[in-house]
PDB file of C-alpha atoms in Angstrom:
ATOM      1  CA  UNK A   1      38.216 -81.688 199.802  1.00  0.00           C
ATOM      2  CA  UNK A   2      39.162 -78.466 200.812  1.00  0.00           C
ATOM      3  CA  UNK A   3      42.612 -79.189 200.822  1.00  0.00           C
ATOM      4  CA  UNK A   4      42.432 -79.880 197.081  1.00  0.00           C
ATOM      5  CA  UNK A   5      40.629 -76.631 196.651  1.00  0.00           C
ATOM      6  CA  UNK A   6      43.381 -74.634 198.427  1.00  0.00           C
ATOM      7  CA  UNK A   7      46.030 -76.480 196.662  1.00  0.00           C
ATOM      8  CA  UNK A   8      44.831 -75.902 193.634  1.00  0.00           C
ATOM      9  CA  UNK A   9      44.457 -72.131 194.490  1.00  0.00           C
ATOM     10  CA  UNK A  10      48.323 -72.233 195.371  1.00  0.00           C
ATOM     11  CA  UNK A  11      49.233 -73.458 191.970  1.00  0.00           C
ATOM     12  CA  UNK A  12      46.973 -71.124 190.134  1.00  0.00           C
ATOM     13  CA  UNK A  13      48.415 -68.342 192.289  1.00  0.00           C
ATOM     14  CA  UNK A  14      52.276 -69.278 191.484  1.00  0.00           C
ATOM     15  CA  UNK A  15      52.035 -70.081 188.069  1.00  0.00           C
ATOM     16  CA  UNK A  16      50.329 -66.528 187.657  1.00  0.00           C
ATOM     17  CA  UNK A  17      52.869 -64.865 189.628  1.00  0.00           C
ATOM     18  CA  UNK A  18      55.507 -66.634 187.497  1.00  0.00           C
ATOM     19  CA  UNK A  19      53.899 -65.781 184.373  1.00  0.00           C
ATOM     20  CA  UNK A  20      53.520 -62.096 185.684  1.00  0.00           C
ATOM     21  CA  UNK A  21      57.757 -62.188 186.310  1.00  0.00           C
ATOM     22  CA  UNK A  22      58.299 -63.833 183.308  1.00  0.00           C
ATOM     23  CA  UNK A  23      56.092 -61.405 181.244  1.00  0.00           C
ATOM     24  CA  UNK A  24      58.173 -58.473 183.528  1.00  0.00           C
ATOM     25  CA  UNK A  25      61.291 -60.136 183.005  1.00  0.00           C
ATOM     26  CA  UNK A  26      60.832 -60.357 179.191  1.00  0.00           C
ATOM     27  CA  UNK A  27      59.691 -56.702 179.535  1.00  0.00           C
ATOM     28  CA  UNK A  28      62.747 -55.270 181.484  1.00  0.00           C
ATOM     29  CA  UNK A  29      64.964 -56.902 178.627  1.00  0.00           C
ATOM     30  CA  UNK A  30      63.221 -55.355 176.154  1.00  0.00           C
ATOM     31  CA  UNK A  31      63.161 -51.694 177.675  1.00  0.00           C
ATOM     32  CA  UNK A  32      66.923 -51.993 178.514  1.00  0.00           C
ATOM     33  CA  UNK A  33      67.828 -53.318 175.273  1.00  0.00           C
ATOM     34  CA  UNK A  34      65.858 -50.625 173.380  1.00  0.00           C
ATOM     35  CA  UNK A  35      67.544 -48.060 176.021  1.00  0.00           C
ATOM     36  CA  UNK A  36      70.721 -49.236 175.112  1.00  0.00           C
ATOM     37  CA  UNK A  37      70.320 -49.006 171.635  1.00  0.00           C
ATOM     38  CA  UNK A  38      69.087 -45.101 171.722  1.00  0.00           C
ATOM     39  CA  UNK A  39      71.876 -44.759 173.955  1.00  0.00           C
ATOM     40  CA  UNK A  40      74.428 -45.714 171.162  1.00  0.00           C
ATOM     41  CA  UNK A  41      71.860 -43.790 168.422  1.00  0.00           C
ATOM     42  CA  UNK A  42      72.295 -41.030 170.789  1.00  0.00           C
ATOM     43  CA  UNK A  43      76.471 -41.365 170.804  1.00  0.00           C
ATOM     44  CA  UNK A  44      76.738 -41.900 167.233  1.00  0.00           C
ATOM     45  CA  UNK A  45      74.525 -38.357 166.867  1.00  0.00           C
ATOM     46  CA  UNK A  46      76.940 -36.743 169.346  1.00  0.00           C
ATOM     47  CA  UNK A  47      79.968 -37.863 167.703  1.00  0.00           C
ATOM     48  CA  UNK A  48      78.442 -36.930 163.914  1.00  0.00           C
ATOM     49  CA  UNK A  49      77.868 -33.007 165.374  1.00  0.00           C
ATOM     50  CA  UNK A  50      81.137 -33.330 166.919  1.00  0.00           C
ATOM     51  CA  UNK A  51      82.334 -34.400 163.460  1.00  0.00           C
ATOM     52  CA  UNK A  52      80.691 -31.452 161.406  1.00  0.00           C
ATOM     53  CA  UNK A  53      81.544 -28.895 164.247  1.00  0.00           C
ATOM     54  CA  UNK A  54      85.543 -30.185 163.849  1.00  0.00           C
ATOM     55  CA  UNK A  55      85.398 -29.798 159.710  1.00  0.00           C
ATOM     56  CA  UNK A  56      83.124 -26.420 160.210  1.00  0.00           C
ATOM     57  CA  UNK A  57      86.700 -25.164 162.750  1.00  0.00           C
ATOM     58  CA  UNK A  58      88.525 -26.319 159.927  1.00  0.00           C
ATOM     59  CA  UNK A  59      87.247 -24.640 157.414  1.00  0.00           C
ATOM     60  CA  UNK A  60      87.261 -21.682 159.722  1.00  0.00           C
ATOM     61  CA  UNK A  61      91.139 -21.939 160.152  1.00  0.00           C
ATOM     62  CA  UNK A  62      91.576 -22.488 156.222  1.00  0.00           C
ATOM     63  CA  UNK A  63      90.613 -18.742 156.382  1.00  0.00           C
ATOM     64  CA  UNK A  64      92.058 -17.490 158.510  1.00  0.00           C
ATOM     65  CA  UNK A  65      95.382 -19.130 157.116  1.00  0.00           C
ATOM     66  CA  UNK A  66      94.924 -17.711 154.250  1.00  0.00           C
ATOM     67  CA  UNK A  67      95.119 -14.125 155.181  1.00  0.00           C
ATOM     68  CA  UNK A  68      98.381 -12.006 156.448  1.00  0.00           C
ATOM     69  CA  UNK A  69      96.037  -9.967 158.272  1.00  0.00           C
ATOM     70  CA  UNK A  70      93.287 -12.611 160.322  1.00  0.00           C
ATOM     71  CA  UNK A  71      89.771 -11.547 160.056  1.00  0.00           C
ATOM     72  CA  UNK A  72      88.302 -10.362 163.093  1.00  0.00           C
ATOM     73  CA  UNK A  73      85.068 -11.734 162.366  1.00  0.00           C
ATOM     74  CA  UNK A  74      86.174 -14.891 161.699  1.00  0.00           C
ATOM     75  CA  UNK A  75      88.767 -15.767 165.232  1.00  0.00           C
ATOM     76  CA  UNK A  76      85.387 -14.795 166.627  1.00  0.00           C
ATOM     77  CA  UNK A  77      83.574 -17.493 164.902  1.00  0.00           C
ATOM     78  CA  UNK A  78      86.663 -19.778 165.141  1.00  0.00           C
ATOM     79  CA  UNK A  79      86.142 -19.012 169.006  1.00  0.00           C
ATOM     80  CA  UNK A  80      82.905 -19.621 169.523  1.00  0.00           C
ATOM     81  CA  UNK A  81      83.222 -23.185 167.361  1.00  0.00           C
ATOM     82  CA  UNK A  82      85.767 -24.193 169.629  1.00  0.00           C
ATOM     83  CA  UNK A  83      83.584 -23.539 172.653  1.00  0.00           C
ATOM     84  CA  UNK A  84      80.830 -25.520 171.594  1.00  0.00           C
ATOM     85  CA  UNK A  85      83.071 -28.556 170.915  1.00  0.00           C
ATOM     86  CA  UNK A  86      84.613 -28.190 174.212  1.00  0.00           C
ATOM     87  CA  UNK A  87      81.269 -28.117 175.984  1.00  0.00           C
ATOM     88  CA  UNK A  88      79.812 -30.994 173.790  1.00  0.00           C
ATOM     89  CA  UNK A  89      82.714 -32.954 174.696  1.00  0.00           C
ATOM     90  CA  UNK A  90      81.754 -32.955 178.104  1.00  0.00           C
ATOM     91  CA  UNK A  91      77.590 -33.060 177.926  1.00  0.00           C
ATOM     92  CA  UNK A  92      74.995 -35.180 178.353  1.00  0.00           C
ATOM     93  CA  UNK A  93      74.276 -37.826 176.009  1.00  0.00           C
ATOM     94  CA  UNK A  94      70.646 -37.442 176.000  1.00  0.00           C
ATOM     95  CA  UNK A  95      67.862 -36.271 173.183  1.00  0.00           C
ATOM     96  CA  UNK A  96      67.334 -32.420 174.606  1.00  0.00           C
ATOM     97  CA  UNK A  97      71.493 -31.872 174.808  1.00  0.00           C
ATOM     98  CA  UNK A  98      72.152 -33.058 171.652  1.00  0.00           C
ATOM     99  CA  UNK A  99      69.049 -31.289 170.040  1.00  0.00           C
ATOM    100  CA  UNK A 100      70.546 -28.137 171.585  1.00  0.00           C
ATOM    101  CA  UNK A 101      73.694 -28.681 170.224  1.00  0.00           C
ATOM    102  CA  UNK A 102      71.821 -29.215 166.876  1.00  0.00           C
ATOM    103  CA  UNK A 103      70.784 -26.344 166.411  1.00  0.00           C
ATOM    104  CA  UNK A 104      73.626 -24.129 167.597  1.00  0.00           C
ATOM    105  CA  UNK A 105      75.271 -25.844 165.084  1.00  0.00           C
ATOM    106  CA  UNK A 106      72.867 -25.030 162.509  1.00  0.00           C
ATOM    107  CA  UNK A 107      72.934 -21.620 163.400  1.00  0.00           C
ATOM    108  CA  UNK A 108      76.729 -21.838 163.307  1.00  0.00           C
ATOM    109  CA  UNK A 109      76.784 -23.299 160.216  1.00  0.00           C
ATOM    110  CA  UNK A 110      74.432 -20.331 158.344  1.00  0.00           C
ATOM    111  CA  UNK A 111      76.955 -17.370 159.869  1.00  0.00           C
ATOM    112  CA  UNK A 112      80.078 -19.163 158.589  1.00  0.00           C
ATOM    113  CA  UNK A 113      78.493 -19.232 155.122  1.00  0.00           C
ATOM    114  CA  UNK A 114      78.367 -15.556 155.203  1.00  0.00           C
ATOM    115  CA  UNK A 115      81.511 -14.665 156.886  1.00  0.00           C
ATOM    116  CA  UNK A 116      83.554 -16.623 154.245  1.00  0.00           C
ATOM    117  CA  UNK A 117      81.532 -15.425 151.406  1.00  0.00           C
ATOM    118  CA  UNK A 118      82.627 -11.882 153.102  1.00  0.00           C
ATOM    119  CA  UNK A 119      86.277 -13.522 153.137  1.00  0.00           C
ATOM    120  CA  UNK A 120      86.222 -14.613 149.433  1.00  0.00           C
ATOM    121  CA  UNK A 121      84.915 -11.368 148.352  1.00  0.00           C
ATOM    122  CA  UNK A 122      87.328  -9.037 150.319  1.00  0.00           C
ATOM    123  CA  UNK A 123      90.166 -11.732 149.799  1.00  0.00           C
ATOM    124  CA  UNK A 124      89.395 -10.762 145.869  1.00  0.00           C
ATOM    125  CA  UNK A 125      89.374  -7.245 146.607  1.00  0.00           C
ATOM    126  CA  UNK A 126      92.349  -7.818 148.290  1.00  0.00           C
ATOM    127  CA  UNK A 127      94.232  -9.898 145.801  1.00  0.00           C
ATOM    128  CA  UNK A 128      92.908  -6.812 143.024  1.00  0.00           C
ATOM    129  CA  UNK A 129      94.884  -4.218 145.038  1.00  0.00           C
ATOM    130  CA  UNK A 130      97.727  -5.942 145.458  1.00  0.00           C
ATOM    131  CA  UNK A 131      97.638  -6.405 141.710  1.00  0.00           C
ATOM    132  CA  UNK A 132      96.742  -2.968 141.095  1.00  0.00           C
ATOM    133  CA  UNK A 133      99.303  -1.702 143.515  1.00  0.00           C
ATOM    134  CA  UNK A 134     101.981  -4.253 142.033  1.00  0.00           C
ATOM    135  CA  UNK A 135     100.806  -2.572 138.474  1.00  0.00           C
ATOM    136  CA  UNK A 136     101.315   1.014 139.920  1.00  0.00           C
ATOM    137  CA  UNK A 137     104.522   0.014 141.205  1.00  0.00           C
ATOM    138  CA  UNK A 138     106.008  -1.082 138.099  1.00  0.00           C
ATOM    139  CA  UNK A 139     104.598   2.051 136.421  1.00  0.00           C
ATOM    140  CA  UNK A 140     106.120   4.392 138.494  1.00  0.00           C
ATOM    141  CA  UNK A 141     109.395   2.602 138.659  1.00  0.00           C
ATOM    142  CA  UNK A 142     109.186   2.887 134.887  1.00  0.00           C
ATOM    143  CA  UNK A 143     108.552   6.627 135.218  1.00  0.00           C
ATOM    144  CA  UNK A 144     111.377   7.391 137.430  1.00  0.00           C
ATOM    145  CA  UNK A 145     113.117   5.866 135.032  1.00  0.00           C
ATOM    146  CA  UNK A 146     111.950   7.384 132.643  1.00  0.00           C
ATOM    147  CA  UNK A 147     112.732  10.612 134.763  1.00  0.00           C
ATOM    148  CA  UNK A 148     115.899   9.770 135.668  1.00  0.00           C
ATOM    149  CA  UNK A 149     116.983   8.935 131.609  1.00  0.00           C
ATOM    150  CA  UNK A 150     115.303  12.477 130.740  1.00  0.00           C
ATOM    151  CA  UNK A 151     117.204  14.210 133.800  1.00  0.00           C
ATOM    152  CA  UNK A 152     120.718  12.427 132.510  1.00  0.00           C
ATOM    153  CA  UNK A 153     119.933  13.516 128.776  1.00  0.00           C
ATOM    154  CA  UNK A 154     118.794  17.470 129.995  1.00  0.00           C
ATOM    155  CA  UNK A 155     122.180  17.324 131.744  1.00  0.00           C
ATOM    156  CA  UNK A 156     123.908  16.436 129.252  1.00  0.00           C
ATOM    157  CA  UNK A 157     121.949  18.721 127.082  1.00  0.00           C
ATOM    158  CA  UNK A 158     122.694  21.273 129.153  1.00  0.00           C
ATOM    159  CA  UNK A 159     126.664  20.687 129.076  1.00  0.00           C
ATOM    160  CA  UNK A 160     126.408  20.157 125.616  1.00  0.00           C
ATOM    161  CA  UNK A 161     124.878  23.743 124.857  1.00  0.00           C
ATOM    162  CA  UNK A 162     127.057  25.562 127.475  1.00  0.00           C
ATOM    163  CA  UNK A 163     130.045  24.158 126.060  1.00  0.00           C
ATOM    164  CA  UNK A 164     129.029  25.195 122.828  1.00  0.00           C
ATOM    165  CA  UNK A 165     128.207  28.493 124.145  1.00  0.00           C
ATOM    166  CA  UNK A 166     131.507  29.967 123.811  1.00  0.00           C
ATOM    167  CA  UNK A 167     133.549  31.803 121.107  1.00  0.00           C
ATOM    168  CA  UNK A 168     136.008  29.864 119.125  1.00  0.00           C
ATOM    169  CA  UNK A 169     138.939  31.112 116.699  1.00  0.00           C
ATOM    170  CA  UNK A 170     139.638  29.836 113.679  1.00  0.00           C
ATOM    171  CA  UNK A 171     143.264  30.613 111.220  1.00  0.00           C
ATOM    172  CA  UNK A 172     145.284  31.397 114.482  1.00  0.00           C
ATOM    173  CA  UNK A 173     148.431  32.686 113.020  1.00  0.00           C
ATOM    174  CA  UNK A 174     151.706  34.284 114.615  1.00  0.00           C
ATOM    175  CA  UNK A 175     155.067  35.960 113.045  1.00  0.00           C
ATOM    176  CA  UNK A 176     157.268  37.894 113.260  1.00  0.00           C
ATOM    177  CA  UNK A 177     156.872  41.529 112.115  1.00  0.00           C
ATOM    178  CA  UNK A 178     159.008  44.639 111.743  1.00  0.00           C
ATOM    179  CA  UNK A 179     157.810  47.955 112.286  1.00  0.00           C
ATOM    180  CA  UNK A 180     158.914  50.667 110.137  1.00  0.00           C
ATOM    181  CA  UNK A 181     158.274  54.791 111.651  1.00  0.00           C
ATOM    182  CA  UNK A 182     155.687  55.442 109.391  1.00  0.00           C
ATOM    183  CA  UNK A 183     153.544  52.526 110.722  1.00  0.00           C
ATOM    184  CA  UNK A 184     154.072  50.050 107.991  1.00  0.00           C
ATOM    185  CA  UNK A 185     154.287  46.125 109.052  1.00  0.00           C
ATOM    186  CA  UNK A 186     156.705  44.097 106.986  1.00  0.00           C
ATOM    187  CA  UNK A 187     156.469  40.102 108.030  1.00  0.00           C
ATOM    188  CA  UNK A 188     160.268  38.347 108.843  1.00  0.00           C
ATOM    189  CA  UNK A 189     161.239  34.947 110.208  1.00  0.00           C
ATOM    190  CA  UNK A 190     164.265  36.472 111.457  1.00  0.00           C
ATOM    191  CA  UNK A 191     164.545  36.532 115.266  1.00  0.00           C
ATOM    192  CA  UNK A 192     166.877  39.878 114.839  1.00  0.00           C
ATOM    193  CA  UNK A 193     164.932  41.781 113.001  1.00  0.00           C
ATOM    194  CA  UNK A 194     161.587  41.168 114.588  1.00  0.00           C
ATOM    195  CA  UNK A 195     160.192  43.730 116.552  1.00  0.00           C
ATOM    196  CA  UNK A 196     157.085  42.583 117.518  1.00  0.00           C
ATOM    197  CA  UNK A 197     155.062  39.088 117.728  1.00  0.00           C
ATOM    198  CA  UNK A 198     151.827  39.588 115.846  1.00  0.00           C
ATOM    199  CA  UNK A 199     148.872  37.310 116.290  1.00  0.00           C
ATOM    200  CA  UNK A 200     146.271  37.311 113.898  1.00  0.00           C
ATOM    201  CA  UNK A 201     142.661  35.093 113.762  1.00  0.00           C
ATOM    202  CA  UNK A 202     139.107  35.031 113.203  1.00  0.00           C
ATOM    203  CA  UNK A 203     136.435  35.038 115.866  1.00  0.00           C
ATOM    204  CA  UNK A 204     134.118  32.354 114.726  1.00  0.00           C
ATOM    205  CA  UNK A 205     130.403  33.082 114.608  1.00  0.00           C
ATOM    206  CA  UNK A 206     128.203  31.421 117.213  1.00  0.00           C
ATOM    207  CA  UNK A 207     124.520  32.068 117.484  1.00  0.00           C
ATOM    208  CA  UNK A 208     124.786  30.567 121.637  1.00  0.00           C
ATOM    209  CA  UNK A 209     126.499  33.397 122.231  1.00  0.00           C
ATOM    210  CA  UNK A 210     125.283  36.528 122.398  1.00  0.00           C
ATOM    211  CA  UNK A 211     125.888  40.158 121.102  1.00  0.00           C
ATOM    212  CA  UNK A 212     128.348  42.223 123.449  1.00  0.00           C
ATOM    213  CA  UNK A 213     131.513  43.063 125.058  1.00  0.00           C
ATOM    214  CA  UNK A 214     134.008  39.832 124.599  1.00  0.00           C
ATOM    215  CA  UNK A 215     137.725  38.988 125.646  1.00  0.00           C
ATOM    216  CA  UNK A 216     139.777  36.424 125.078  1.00  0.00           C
ATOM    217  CA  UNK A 217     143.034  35.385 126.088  1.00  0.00           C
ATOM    218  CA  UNK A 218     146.716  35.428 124.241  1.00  0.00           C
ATOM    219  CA  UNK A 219     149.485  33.228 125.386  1.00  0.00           C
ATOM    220  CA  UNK A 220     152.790  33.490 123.506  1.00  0.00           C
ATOM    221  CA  UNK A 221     155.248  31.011 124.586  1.00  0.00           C
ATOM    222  CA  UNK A 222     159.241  31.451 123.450  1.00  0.00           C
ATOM    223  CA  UNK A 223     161.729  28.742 122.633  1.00  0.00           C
ATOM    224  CA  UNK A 224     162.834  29.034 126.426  1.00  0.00           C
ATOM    225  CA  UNK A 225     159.004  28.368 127.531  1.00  0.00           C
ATOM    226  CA  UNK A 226     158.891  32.707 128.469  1.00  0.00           C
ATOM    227  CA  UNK A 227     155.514  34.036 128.221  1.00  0.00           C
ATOM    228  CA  UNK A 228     156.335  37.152 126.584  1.00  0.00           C
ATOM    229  CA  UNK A 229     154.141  40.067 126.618  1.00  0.00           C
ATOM    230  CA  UNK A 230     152.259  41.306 129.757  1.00  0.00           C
ATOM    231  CA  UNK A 231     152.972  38.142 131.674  1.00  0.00           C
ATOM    232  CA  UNK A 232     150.349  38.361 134.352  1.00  0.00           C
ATOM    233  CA  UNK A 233     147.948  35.686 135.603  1.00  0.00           C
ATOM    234  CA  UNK A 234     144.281  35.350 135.953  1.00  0.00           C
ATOM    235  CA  UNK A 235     142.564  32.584 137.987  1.00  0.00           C
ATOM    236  CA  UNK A 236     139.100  30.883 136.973  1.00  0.00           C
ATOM    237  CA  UNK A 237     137.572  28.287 139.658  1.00  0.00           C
ATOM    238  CA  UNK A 238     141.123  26.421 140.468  1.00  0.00           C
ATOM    239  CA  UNK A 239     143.066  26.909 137.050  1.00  0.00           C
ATOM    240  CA  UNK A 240     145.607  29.808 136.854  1.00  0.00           C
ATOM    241  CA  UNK A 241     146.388  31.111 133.297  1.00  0.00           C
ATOM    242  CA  UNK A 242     149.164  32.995 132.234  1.00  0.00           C
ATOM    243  CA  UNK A 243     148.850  35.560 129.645  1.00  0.00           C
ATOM    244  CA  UNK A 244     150.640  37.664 126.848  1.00  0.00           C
ATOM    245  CA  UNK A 245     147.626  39.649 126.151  1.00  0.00           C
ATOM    246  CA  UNK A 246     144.229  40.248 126.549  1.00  0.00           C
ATOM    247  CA  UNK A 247     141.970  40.706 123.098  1.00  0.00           C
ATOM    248  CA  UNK A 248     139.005  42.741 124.007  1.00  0.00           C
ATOM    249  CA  UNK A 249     136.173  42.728 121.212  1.00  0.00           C
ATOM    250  CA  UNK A 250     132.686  43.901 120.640  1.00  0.00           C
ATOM    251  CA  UNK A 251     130.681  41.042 119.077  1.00  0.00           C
ATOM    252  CA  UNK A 252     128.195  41.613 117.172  1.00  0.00           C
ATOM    253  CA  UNK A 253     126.547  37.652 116.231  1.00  0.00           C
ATOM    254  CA  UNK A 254     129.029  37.574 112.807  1.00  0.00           C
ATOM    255  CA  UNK A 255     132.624  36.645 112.031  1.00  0.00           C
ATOM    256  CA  UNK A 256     135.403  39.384 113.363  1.00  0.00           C
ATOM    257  CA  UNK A 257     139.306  39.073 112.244  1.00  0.00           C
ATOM    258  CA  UNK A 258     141.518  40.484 115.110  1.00  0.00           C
ATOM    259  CA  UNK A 259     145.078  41.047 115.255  1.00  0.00           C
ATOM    260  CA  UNK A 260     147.152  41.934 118.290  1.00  0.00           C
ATOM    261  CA  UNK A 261     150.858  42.849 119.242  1.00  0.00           C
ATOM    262  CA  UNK A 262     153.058  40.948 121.732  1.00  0.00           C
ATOM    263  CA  UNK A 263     156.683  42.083 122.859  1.00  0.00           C
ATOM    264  CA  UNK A 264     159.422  41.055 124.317  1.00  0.00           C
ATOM    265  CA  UNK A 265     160.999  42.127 127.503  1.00  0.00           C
ATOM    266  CA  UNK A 266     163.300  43.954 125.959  1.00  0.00           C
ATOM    267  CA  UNK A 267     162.341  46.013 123.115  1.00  0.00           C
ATOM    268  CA  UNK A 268     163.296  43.473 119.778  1.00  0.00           C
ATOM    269  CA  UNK A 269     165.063  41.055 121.623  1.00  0.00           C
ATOM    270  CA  UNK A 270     163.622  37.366 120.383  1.00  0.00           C
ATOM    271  CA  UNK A 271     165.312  34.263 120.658  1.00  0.00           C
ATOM    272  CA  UNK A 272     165.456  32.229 117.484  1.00  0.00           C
ATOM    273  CA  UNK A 273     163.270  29.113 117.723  1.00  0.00           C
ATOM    274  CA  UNK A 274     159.925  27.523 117.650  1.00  0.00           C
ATOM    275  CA  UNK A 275     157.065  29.903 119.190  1.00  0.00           C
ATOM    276  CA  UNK A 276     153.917  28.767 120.504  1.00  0.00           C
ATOM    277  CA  UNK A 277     150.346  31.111 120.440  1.00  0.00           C
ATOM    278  CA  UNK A 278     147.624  29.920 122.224  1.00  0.00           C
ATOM    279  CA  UNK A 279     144.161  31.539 122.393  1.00  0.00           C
ATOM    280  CA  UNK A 280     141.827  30.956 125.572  1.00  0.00           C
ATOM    281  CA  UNK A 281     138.199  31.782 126.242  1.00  0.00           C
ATOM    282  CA  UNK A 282     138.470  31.953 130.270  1.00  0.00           C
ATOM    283  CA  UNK A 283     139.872  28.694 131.375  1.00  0.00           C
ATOM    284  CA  UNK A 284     139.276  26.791 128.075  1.00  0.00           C
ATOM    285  CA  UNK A 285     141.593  26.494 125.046  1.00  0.00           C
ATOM    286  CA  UNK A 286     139.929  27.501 122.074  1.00  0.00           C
ATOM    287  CA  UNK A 287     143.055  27.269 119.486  1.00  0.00           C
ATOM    288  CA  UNK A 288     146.598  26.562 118.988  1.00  0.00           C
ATOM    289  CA  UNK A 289     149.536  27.050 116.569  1.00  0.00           C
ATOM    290  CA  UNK A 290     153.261  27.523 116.128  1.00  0.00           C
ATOM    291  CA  UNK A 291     155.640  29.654 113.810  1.00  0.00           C
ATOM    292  CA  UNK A 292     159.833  29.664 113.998  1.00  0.00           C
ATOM    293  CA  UNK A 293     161.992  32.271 113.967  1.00  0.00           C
ATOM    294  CA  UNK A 294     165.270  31.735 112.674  1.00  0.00           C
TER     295      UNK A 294
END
């Protein structure tokens, strides 16, 4: 009888303990199946942060590639971003790390949207500047051309006016003239007769030039190319002149006939032929003409 009892005691005993392992069993598969699936919750967290923390870098470099000059600020950031992937790469896969990471992230995440709003607005500042530089650019190559067209006209201007500056002649005439005793001049085209080469013309009025002393230069040229008269020379910046005569004149700012004498070497002695009278002011040639003596 007792045996019964204790057998019966067994069973009762086993078939507890194997409900107990069963029960733990059933347990244990449940707790490491629930681990395992926070496990790969936990994974697919880390690899979304990793994910946001990669576009927030690339943003970041967007930036930065944008400008000649990088932003000090934002290497900083772009730094710091790539730190925080680096040590997430590496980390625990567990609730506090990635809750960490979180929030760094978030943190992160509110100083790059003020950095590149600073970027965008001194990118537009920027990109004004270089406008407004590009605009004074243009305007001051326009004004030194403008400067340079105005210097080439004043030059010109001023050429213009000092070449006009100067006394002309107008009715340049030469002939032949004999001389009586009492003074008189009687005009010939005979070479031996003439006693003396008389050059007449009219100083042209010129209201560049003004009132004073003024000279001007006689050349007389003979059929045998001679310069008759005084012959001598007179030099202005690298031309040499040679001249009959020198015409000295007061002007006085109003039309002034001259006349003036020119002989030969010897006293009468012209050869017949075509004669040539020129009339200089310094270097320049201010009139021309010719007359024959036969």
């Amino acid at each position: 009888m007792e045996d019964n009892k204790s057998n019966t005691g067994l069973k009762v005993g086993l078939g507890i303990a194997l409900v107990l392992f069963l029960a733990t069993g059933f347990y244990t598969m449940n707790l490491y199946n629930s681990s395992k699936k926070v496990q790969n919750e936990l994974t697919e967290e880390k690899q979304l942060v990793m994910n946001d923390l990669n576009a927030m870098a690339k943003q970041y470099d967007d930036a930065i590639g944008e400008n000649e000059v990088s932003n000090a600020n934002l290497v900083e950031a772009r730094g710091r971003i790539q730190g925080l992937i680096d040590s997430l790469k590496i980390s625990e896969t567990n609730v506090k790390s990635l809750w960490r990471y979180k929030r760094k992230y978030q943190s992160l995440q509110k100083e790059m949207d003020v950095l590149l709003a600073q970027n965008d607005s001194l990118r537009v500042e920027n990109s004004y500047l270089a406008t407004s530089l590009d605009s004074t650019r243009v305007r001051l190559e326009e004004r030194t051309i403008f400067t340079d067209s105005l210097l080439v006209q004043n030059n010109a201007l001023a050429e213009v006016v000092e070449n006009a500056a100067i006394l002309n002649t107008v009715g340049l005439k030469g002939f032949g003239v004999i001389e009586r005793t009492s003074g008189k001049l009687i005009p010939t085209e005979r070479a031996s007769r003439t006693d003396k080469i008389r050059v007449c013309f009219t100083v042209a009025k010129n209201a560049l030039v003004q009132a004073g002393d003024e000279e001007l230069y006689v050349q007389v040229i003979d059929p045998k190319n001679n310069i008759l008269g005084l012959n001598e020379q007179v030099t202005f910046d690298e031309k040499t002149l040679n001249y009959s005569i020198i015409s000295k004149f007061n002007y006085e700012n109003a039309s002034l006939n001259i006349c003036e004498f020119v002989t030969s070497k010897g006293q009468g002695d012209f050869e017949k032929g075509r004669y040539v009278v020129n009339v200089f002011n310094e270097k320049d040639l201010v009139s021309s003409s010719e007359f024959t003596l036969k």
